[in-house]
Amino acid sequence: MKFFIDTANLAQIKEANELGILDGVTTNPSLMAKEGVRGHDAIVNHYRTICEMVDGDISAEVVSTVFKDIVEEGKKLAAIHPNIVVKVPMIKDGVKAMKWFTDNGIRTNCTLCFSAGQAILAAKAGAAYISPFIGRIDDSGWDGVLLIEEIVKIYKVQGYKTEILAASIRSPNHIIRCAAAGAHVCTSPLESILGLLKHPLTDIGLAKFLEDAKKSV
Ligand code: G3P
């Protein structure tokens, strides 16, 4: 399973990248706004900076909702860098636009996926990635990882090439369960990635090793 970081924060991207396990970055308009990135030029520069920092796919989301506008906006985003993947919402015009992008050699990440039916449509449109939002599904009282399992099964049966990118990750346990379910990619906040490191027995064991090491100096 590939590891993407779900943020537009450059310091966090740098920290995750320096771990050596980062395969890409996902952003969305909320994450860009959180970093205070405003205006066309600032947004383009921010995406370019991320692309120069991380050698992997970088998702950049359109904010248009009408087919021709999604296409125009997506073309401009894709022109920023070869690693840009255009993130398109799961709406009717979004599906049409994803098919257009597929036919014109531009890779897409279908966002705001909350059902297996939506994942089938994204695959049919040729999306490179489908992003089921598992944390938000959990928030609504269901289990988001079950959706990942369902999409993994359907894509396998049908031979779809779209990669399942588990998004809206809230915990290290989400990452572990998505890996077990067969997600191709997991995009997580830095905190959840770093949470995978932690175990009290590791800390206790290391303290003891270091203490004992002093005895043999
Ligand atoms: O990648 C989509 C993700 O950013 C949504 O996460 O935490 O806003 O549900 P969240």
PDB file of C-alpha atoms and ligand atoms in Angstrom:
ATOM      1  CA  MET A   1       0.000   0.000   0.000  1.00  0.00           C
ATOM      2  CA  LYS A   2       1.327   3.405  -0.980  1.00  0.00           C
ATOM      3  CA  PHE A   3       1.486   6.166   1.648  1.00  0.00           C
ATOM      4  CA  PHE A   4       0.258   9.633   0.708  1.00  0.00           C
ATOM      5  CA  ILE A   5       0.032  12.551   3.118  1.00  0.00           C
ATOM      6  CA  ASP A   6      -3.259  14.443   3.209  1.00  0.00           C
ATOM      7  CA  THR A   7      -2.229  18.046   3.790  1.00  0.00           C
ATOM      8  CA  ALA A   8      -1.100  21.263   2.113  1.00  0.00           C
ATOM      9  CA  ASN A   9       1.224  22.068   5.033  1.00  0.00           C
ATOM     10  CA  LEU A  10       4.763  22.217   3.647  1.00  0.00           C
ATOM     11  CA  ALA A  11       6.494  21.501   6.981  1.00  0.00           C
ATOM     12  CA  GLN A  12       4.400  18.354   7.484  1.00  0.00           C
ATOM     13  CA  ILE A  13       4.996  17.230   3.903  1.00  0.00           C
ATOM     14  CA  LYS A  14       8.748  17.721   4.450  1.00  0.00           C
ATOM     15  CA  GLU A  15       8.693  15.760   7.720  1.00  0.00           C
ATOM     16  CA  ALA A  16       6.795  12.830   6.166  1.00  0.00           C
ATOM     17  CA  ASN A  17       9.013  12.897   3.072  1.00  0.00           C
ATOM     18  CA  GLU A  18      12.166  12.775   5.192  1.00  0.00           C
ATOM     19  CA  LEU A  19      10.925   9.520   6.746  1.00  0.00           C
ATOM     20  CA  GLY A  20      11.527   8.035   3.299  1.00  0.00           C
ATOM     21  CA  ILE A  21       8.160   6.300   3.104  1.00  0.00           C
ATOM     22  CA  LEU A  22       6.110   8.949   1.308  1.00  0.00           C
ATOM     23  CA  ASP A  23       4.666   8.128  -2.129  1.00  0.00           C
ATOM     24  CA  GLY A  24       2.537  11.192  -2.797  1.00  0.00           C
ATOM     25  CA  VAL A  25       0.361  14.034  -1.506  1.00  0.00           C
ATOM     26  CA  THR A  26      -3.355  14.798  -1.589  1.00  0.00           C
ATOM     27  CA  THR A  27      -4.844  18.211  -1.006  1.00  0.00           C
ATOM     28  CA  ASN A  28      -8.304  19.703  -1.168  1.00  0.00           C
ATOM     29  CA  PRO A  29      -9.690  23.263  -1.095  1.00  0.00           C
ATOM     30  CA  SER A  30     -10.224  23.084   2.682  1.00  0.00           C
ATOM     31  CA  LEU A  31      -6.619  22.017   3.292  1.00  0.00           C
ATOM     32  CA  MET A  32      -5.320  24.788   0.993  1.00  0.00           C
ATOM     33  CA  ALA A  33      -7.447  27.396   2.794  1.00  0.00           C
ATOM     34  CA  LYS A  34      -6.179  26.106   6.156  1.00  0.00           C
ATOM     35  CA  GLU A  35      -2.634  26.991   5.040  1.00  0.00           C
ATOM     36  CA  GLY A  36      -3.754  30.448   3.923  1.00  0.00           C
ATOM     37  CA  VAL A  37      -3.069  29.715   0.235  1.00  0.00           C
ATOM     38  CA  ARG A  38      -5.328  32.133  -1.640  1.00  0.00           C
ATOM     39  CA  GLY A  39      -5.500  33.377  -5.211  1.00  0.00           C
ATOM     40  CA  HIS A  40      -4.645  31.707  -8.514  1.00  0.00           C
ATOM     41  CA  ASP A  41      -0.899  32.434  -8.521  1.00  0.00           C
ATOM     42  CA  ALA A  42      -0.390  31.422  -4.892  1.00  0.00           C
ATOM     43  CA  ILE A  43      -2.272  28.156  -5.471  1.00  0.00           C
ATOM     44  CA  VAL A  44      -0.245  27.310  -8.590  1.00  0.00           C
ATOM     45  CA  ASN A  45       3.015  28.129  -6.778  1.00  0.00           C
ATOM     46  CA  HIS A  46       2.018  26.024  -3.792  1.00  0.00           C
ATOM     47  CA  TYR A  47       1.291  22.993  -5.985  1.00  0.00           C
ATOM     48  CA  ARG A  48       4.570  23.517  -7.834  1.00  0.00           C
ATOM     49  CA  THR A  49       6.485  23.645  -4.546  1.00  0.00           C
ATOM     50  CA  ILE A  50       4.851  20.391  -3.358  1.00  0.00           C
ATOM     51  CA  CYS A  51       5.677  18.717  -6.689  1.00  0.00           C
ATOM     52  CA  GLU A  52       9.309  19.764  -6.315  1.00  0.00           C
ATOM     53  CA  MET A  53       9.427  18.428  -2.737  1.00  0.00           C
ATOM     54  CA  VAL A  54       7.872  14.999  -3.267  1.00  0.00           C
ATOM     55  CA  ASP A  55       8.591  12.549  -6.070  1.00  0.00           C
ATOM     56  CA  GLY A  56       5.112  11.059  -6.477  1.00  0.00           C
ATOM     57  CA  ASP A  57       1.546  11.811  -7.446  1.00  0.00           C
ATOM     58  CA  ILE A  58       0.174  15.118  -6.149  1.00  0.00           C
ATOM     59  CA  SER A  59      -3.601  15.558  -6.190  1.00  0.00           C
ATOM     60  CA  ALA A  60      -4.862  19.058  -6.980  1.00  0.00           C
ATOM     61  CA  GLU A  61      -8.618  19.590  -6.744  1.00  0.00           C
ATOM     62  CA  VAL A  62     -10.843  21.522  -9.121  1.00  0.00           C
ATOM     63  CA  VAL A  63     -13.459  23.851  -7.666  1.00  0.00           C
ATOM     64  CA  SER A  64     -15.599  23.983 -10.815  1.00  0.00           C
ATOM     65  CA  THR A  65     -18.801  21.937 -11.004  1.00  0.00           C
ATOM     66  CA  VAL A  66     -19.802  22.348 -14.668  1.00  0.00           C
ATOM     67  CA  PHE A  67     -18.249  20.006 -17.287  1.00  0.00           C
ATOM     68  CA  LYS A  68     -16.539  22.596 -19.499  1.00  0.00           C
ATOM     69  CA  ASP A  69     -15.228  24.534 -16.486  1.00  0.00           C
ATOM     70  CA  ILE A  70     -13.929  21.364 -14.803  1.00  0.00           C
ATOM     71  CA  VAL A  71     -12.086  20.499 -18.026  1.00  0.00           C
ATOM     72  CA  GLU A  72     -10.560  23.997 -18.371  1.00  0.00           C
ATOM     73  CA  GLU A  73      -9.534  24.138 -14.698  1.00  0.00           C
ATOM     74  CA  GLY A  74      -8.195  20.571 -14.747  1.00  0.00           C
ATOM     75  CA  LYS A  75      -6.100  21.226 -17.874  1.00  0.00           C
ATOM     76  CA  LYS A  76      -4.465  24.201 -16.128  1.00  0.00           C
ATOM     77  CA  LEU A  77      -3.774  22.181 -12.962  1.00  0.00           C
ATOM     78  CA  ALA A  78      -2.319  19.287 -14.984  1.00  0.00           C
ATOM     79  CA  ALA A  79      -0.022  21.727 -16.808  1.00  0.00           C
ATOM     80  CA  ILE A  80       1.677  22.722 -13.516  1.00  0.00           C
ATOM     81  CA  HIS A  81       3.719  19.506 -13.297  1.00  0.00           C
ATOM     82  CA  PRO A  82       3.649  15.974 -14.807  1.00  0.00           C
ATOM     83  CA  ASN A  83       2.951  14.488 -11.340  1.00  0.00           C
ATOM     84  CA  ILE A  84      -0.270  16.437 -10.838  1.00  0.00           C
ATOM     85  CA  VAL A  85      -3.399  14.277 -10.654  1.00  0.00           C
ATOM     86  CA  VAL A  86      -6.600  16.271 -11.115  1.00  0.00           C
ATOM     87  CA  LYS A  87      -9.023  15.705  -8.257  1.00  0.00           C
ATOM     88  CA  VAL A  88     -12.633  15.756  -9.460  1.00  0.00           C
ATOM     89  CA  PRO A  89     -15.803  15.468  -7.346  1.00  0.00           C
ATOM     90  CA  MET A  90     -18.222  12.561  -7.817  1.00  0.00           C
ATOM     91  CA  ILE A  91     -20.996  14.499  -9.534  1.00  0.00           C
ATOM     92  CA  LYS A  92     -22.551  13.984 -12.988  1.00  0.00           C
ATOM     93  CA  ASP A  93     -20.388  16.609 -14.691  1.00  0.00           C
ATOM     94  CA  GLY A  94     -17.416  15.269 -12.754  1.00  0.00           C
ATOM     95  CA  VAL A  95     -17.897  11.790 -14.244  1.00  0.00           C
ATOM     96  CA  LYS A  96     -18.130  13.296 -17.750  1.00  0.00           C
ATOM     97  CA  ALA A  97     -15.014  15.349 -17.098  1.00  0.00           C
ATOM     98  CA  MET A  98     -13.077  12.355 -15.753  1.00  0.00           C
ATOM     99  CA  LYS A  99     -13.865  10.450 -18.957  1.00  0.00           C
ATOM    100  CA  TRP A 100     -12.684  13.461 -20.978  1.00  0.00           C
ATOM    101  CA  PHE A 101      -9.467  13.660 -18.955  1.00  0.00           C
ATOM    102  CA  THR A 102      -8.894   9.901 -19.390  1.00  0.00           C
ATOM    103  CA  ASP A 103      -9.359  10.194 -23.152  1.00  0.00           C
ATOM    104  CA  ASN A 104      -6.926  13.118 -23.215  1.00  0.00           C
ATOM    105  CA  GLY A 105      -4.134  11.605 -21.125  1.00  0.00           C
ATOM    106  CA  ILE A 106      -4.791  13.491 -17.876  1.00  0.00           C
ATOM    107  CA  ARG A 107      -4.942  11.382 -14.725  1.00  0.00           C
ATOM    108  CA  THR A 108      -7.731  11.947 -12.194  1.00  0.00           C
ATOM    109  CA  ASN A 109      -8.532  11.242  -8.566  1.00  0.00           C
ATOM    110  CA  CYS A 110     -12.283  10.950  -8.004  1.00  0.00           C
ATOM    111  CA  THR A 111     -13.068  12.563  -4.660  1.00  0.00           C
ATOM    112  CA  LEU A 112     -16.045  12.581  -2.280  1.00  0.00           C
ATOM    113  CA  CYS A 113     -16.816   8.889  -2.768  1.00  0.00           C
ATOM    114  CA  PHE A 114     -19.199   7.406  -0.218  1.00  0.00           C
ATOM    115  CA  SER A 115     -20.617   4.339  -1.998  1.00  0.00           C
ATOM    116  CA  ALA A 116     -19.633   1.341  -4.105  1.00  0.00           C
ATOM    117  CA  GLY A 117     -21.851   2.616  -6.936  1.00  0.00           C
ATOM    118  CA  GLN A 118     -19.859   5.831  -7.101  1.00  0.00           C
ATOM    119  CA  ALA A 119     -16.633   3.798  -7.151  1.00  0.00           C
ATOM    120  CA  ILE A 120     -17.915   1.766 -10.120  1.00  0.00           C
ATOM    121  CA  LEU A 121     -18.744   4.962 -12.053  1.00  0.00           C
ATOM    122  CA  ALA A 122     -15.271   6.397 -11.355  1.00  0.00           C
ATOM    123  CA  ALA A 123     -13.628   3.207 -12.609  1.00  0.00           C
ATOM    124  CA  LYS A 124     -15.779   3.242 -15.756  1.00  0.00           C
ATOM    125  CA  ALA A 125     -14.699   6.856 -16.369  1.00  0.00           C
ATOM    126  CA  GLY A 126     -11.073   5.717 -16.144  1.00  0.00           C
ATOM    127  CA  ALA A 127     -10.096   7.541 -12.949  1.00  0.00           C
ATOM    128  CA  ALA A 128      -6.554   6.754 -11.813  1.00  0.00           C
ATOM    129  CA  TYR A 129      -7.740   6.854  -8.188  1.00  0.00           C
ATOM    130  CA  ILE A 130     -11.024   6.610  -6.291  1.00  0.00           C
ATOM    131  CA  SER A 131     -11.080   8.301  -2.877  1.00  0.00           C
ATOM    132  CA  PRO A 132     -13.609   6.833  -0.436  1.00  0.00           C
ATOM    133  CA  PHE A 133     -13.830   9.109   2.647  1.00  0.00           C
ATOM    134  CA  ILE A 134     -13.777   6.555   5.414  1.00  0.00           C
ATOM    135  CA  GLY A 135     -13.548   8.900   8.426  1.00  0.00           C
ATOM    136  CA  ARG A 136     -16.622  10.832   7.351  1.00  0.00           C
ATOM    137  CA  ILE A 137     -18.483   7.527   6.895  1.00  0.00           C
ATOM    138  CA  ASP A 138     -17.488   6.568  10.458  1.00  0.00           C
ATOM    139  CA  ASP A 139     -18.795   9.974  11.589  1.00  0.00           C
ATOM    140  CA  SER A 140     -22.174   9.130  10.078  1.00  0.00           C
ATOM    141  CA  GLY A 141     -22.450   5.963  12.142  1.00  0.00           C
ATOM    142  CA  TRP A 142     -21.228   3.325   9.682  1.00  0.00           C
ATOM    143  CA  ASP A 143     -17.807   1.679   9.205  1.00  0.00           C
ATOM    144  CA  GLY A 144     -15.811   3.280   6.383  1.00  0.00           C
ATOM    145  CA  VAL A 145     -13.370   0.381   6.099  1.00  0.00           C
ATOM    146  CA  LEU A 146     -16.286  -1.878   5.088  1.00  0.00           C
ATOM    147  CA  LEU A 147     -16.712   0.342   2.020  1.00  0.00           C
ATOM    148  CA  ILE A 148     -13.018  -0.114   1.186  1.00  0.00           C
ATOM    149  CA  GLU A 149     -13.488  -3.902   1.455  1.00  0.00           C
ATOM    150  CA  GLU A 150     -16.550  -3.766  -0.824  1.00  0.00           C
ATOM    151  CA  ILE A 151     -14.785  -1.677  -3.485  1.00  0.00           C
ATOM    152  CA  VAL A 152     -11.670  -3.918  -3.343  1.00  0.00           C
ATOM    153  CA  LYS A 153     -13.922  -6.933  -4.014  1.00  0.00           C
ATOM    154  CA  ILE A 154     -15.814  -5.294  -6.887  1.00  0.00           C
ATOM    155  CA  TYR A 155     -12.667  -3.951  -8.588  1.00  0.00           C
ATOM    156  CA  LYS A 156     -11.033  -7.384  -8.345  1.00  0.00           C
ATOM    157  CA  VAL A 157     -14.057  -9.206  -9.802  1.00  0.00           C
ATOM    158  CA  GLN A 158     -14.370  -6.648 -12.617  1.00  0.00           C
ATOM    159  CA  GLY A 159     -10.658  -6.183 -13.269  1.00  0.00           C
ATOM    160  CA  TYR A 160     -10.858  -2.388 -12.895  1.00  0.00           C
ATOM    161  CA  LYS A 161      -7.481  -0.642 -12.959  1.00  0.00           C
ATOM    162  CA  THR A 162      -8.487   2.366 -10.813  1.00  0.00           C
ATOM    163  CA  GLU A 163      -6.494   2.449  -7.558  1.00  0.00           C
ATOM    164  CA  ILE A 164      -8.411   2.588  -4.289  1.00  0.00           C
ATOM    165  CA  LEU A 165      -7.109   5.557  -2.286  1.00  0.00           C
ATOM    166  CA  ALA A 166      -8.490   5.449   1.260  1.00  0.00           C
ATOM    167  CA  ALA A 167      -9.060   9.055   2.376  1.00  0.00           C
ATOM    168  CA  SER A 168     -10.415  10.935   5.394  1.00  0.00           C
ATOM    169  CA  ILE A 169      -8.132   8.882   7.621  1.00  0.00           C
ATOM    170  CA  ARG A 170      -8.401   9.693  11.301  1.00  0.00           C
ATOM    171  CA  SER A 171      -6.142   7.203  13.089  1.00  0.00           C
ATOM    172  CA  PRO A 172      -3.251   4.720  12.759  1.00  0.00           C
ATOM    173  CA  ASN A 173      -5.841   1.959  13.096  1.00  0.00           C
ATOM    174  CA  HIS A 174      -7.582   3.247   9.952  1.00  0.00           C
ATOM    175  CA  ILE A 175      -4.285   2.856   8.065  1.00  0.00           C
ATOM    176  CA  ILE A 176      -3.764  -0.688   9.366  1.00  0.00           C
ATOM    177  CA  ARG A 177      -7.327  -1.737   8.505  1.00  0.00           C
ATOM    178  CA  CYS A 178      -7.100  -0.184   5.023  1.00  0.00           C
ATOM    179  CA  ALA A 179      -3.857  -2.113   4.398  1.00  0.00           C
ATOM    180  CA  ALA A 180      -5.563  -5.349   5.505  1.00  0.00           C
ATOM    181  CA  ALA A 181      -8.582  -4.578   3.301  1.00  0.00           C
ATOM    182  CA  GLY A 182      -6.381  -4.216   0.211  1.00  0.00           C
ATOM    183  CA  ALA A 183      -6.447  -0.452  -0.411  1.00  0.00           C
ATOM    184  CA  HIS A 184      -3.786   0.486  -2.958  1.00  0.00           C
ATOM    185  CA  VAL A 185      -3.093   3.832  -1.263  1.00  0.00           C
ATOM    186  CA  CYS A 186      -3.865   5.459   2.063  1.00  0.00           C
ATOM    187  CA  THR A 187      -3.745   9.246   2.391  1.00  0.00           C
ATOM    188  CA  SER A 188      -3.336  10.284   6.002  1.00  0.00           C
ATOM    189  CA  PRO A 189      -2.598  13.261   8.212  1.00  0.00           C
ATOM    190  CA  LEU A 190       0.996  13.271   9.529  1.00  0.00           C
ATOM    191  CA  GLU A 191      -0.284  12.497  13.042  1.00  0.00           C
ATOM    192  CA  SER A 192      -1.824   9.183  11.914  1.00  0.00           C
ATOM    193  CA  ILE A 193       1.334   8.196  10.008  1.00  0.00           C
ATOM    194  CA  LEU A 194       3.526   8.961  13.030  1.00  0.00           C
ATOM    195  CA  GLY A 195       1.023   7.138  15.235  1.00  0.00           C
ATOM    196  CA  LEU A 196       2.055   3.903  13.513  1.00  0.00           C
ATOM    197  CA  LEU A 197       5.485   4.278  15.146  1.00  0.00           C
ATOM    198  CA  LYS A 198       4.236   4.268  18.672  1.00  0.00           C
ATOM    199  CA  HIS A 199       4.221   1.344  21.100  1.00  0.00           C
ATOM    200  CA  PRO A 200       4.975   1.655  24.834  1.00  0.00           C
ATOM    201  CA  LEU A 201       6.861  -1.660  24.838  1.00  0.00           C
ATOM    202  CA  THR A 202       9.210  -0.257  22.176  1.00  0.00           C
ATOM    203  CA  ASP A 203       9.961   2.749  24.399  1.00  0.00           C
ATOM    204  CA  ILE A 204      10.405   0.590  27.518  1.00  0.00           C
ATOM    205  CA  GLY A 205      12.561  -1.915  25.626  1.00  0.00           C
ATOM    206  CA  LEU A 206      14.755   0.802  24.112  1.00  0.00           C
ATOM    207  CA  ALA A 207      15.268   2.505  27.489  1.00  0.00           C
ATOM    208  CA  LYS A 208      16.416  -0.830  28.945  1.00  0.00           C
ATOM    209  CA  PHE A 209      18.760  -1.560  26.024  1.00  0.00           C
ATOM    210  CA  LEU A 210      20.339   1.900  26.319  1.00  0.00           C
ATOM    211  CA  GLU A 211      20.693   1.507  30.087  1.00  0.00           C
ATOM    212  CA  ASP A 212      22.319  -1.927  29.704  1.00  0.00           C
ATOM    213  CA  ALA A 213      24.563  -0.610  26.910  1.00  0.00           C
ATOM    214  CA  LYS A 214      26.141   1.810  29.403  1.00  0.00           C
ATOM    215  CA  LYS A 215      27.243  -1.209  31.494  1.00  0.00           C
ATOM    216  CA  SER A 216      29.323  -2.581  28.661  1.00  0.00           C
ATOM    217  CA  VAL A 217      31.183   0.668  27.880  1.00  0.00           C
TER     218      VAL A 217
HETATM  219  O1  G3P B   1      -8.627  13.447   1.245  1.00  0.00           O
HETATM  220  C1  G3P B   1      -9.889  13.795   1.698  1.00  0.00           C
HETATM  221  C2  G3P B   1      -9.775  14.177   3.107  1.00  0.00           C
HETATM  222  O2  G3P B   1      -8.971  15.299   3.174  1.00  0.00           O
HETATM  223  C3  G3P B   1     -10.998  14.436   3.867  1.00  0.00           C
HETATM  224  O3  G3P B   1     -10.614  14.315   5.196  1.00  0.00           O
HETATM  225  O4  G3P B   1     -10.720  14.629   7.591  1.00  0.00           O
HETATM  226  O5  G3P B   1     -11.781  16.303   6.054  1.00  0.00           O
HETATM  227  O6  G3P B   1     -12.796  14.048   6.377  1.00  0.00           O
HETATM  228  P1  G3P B   1     -11.533  14.863   6.356  1.00  0.00           P
END
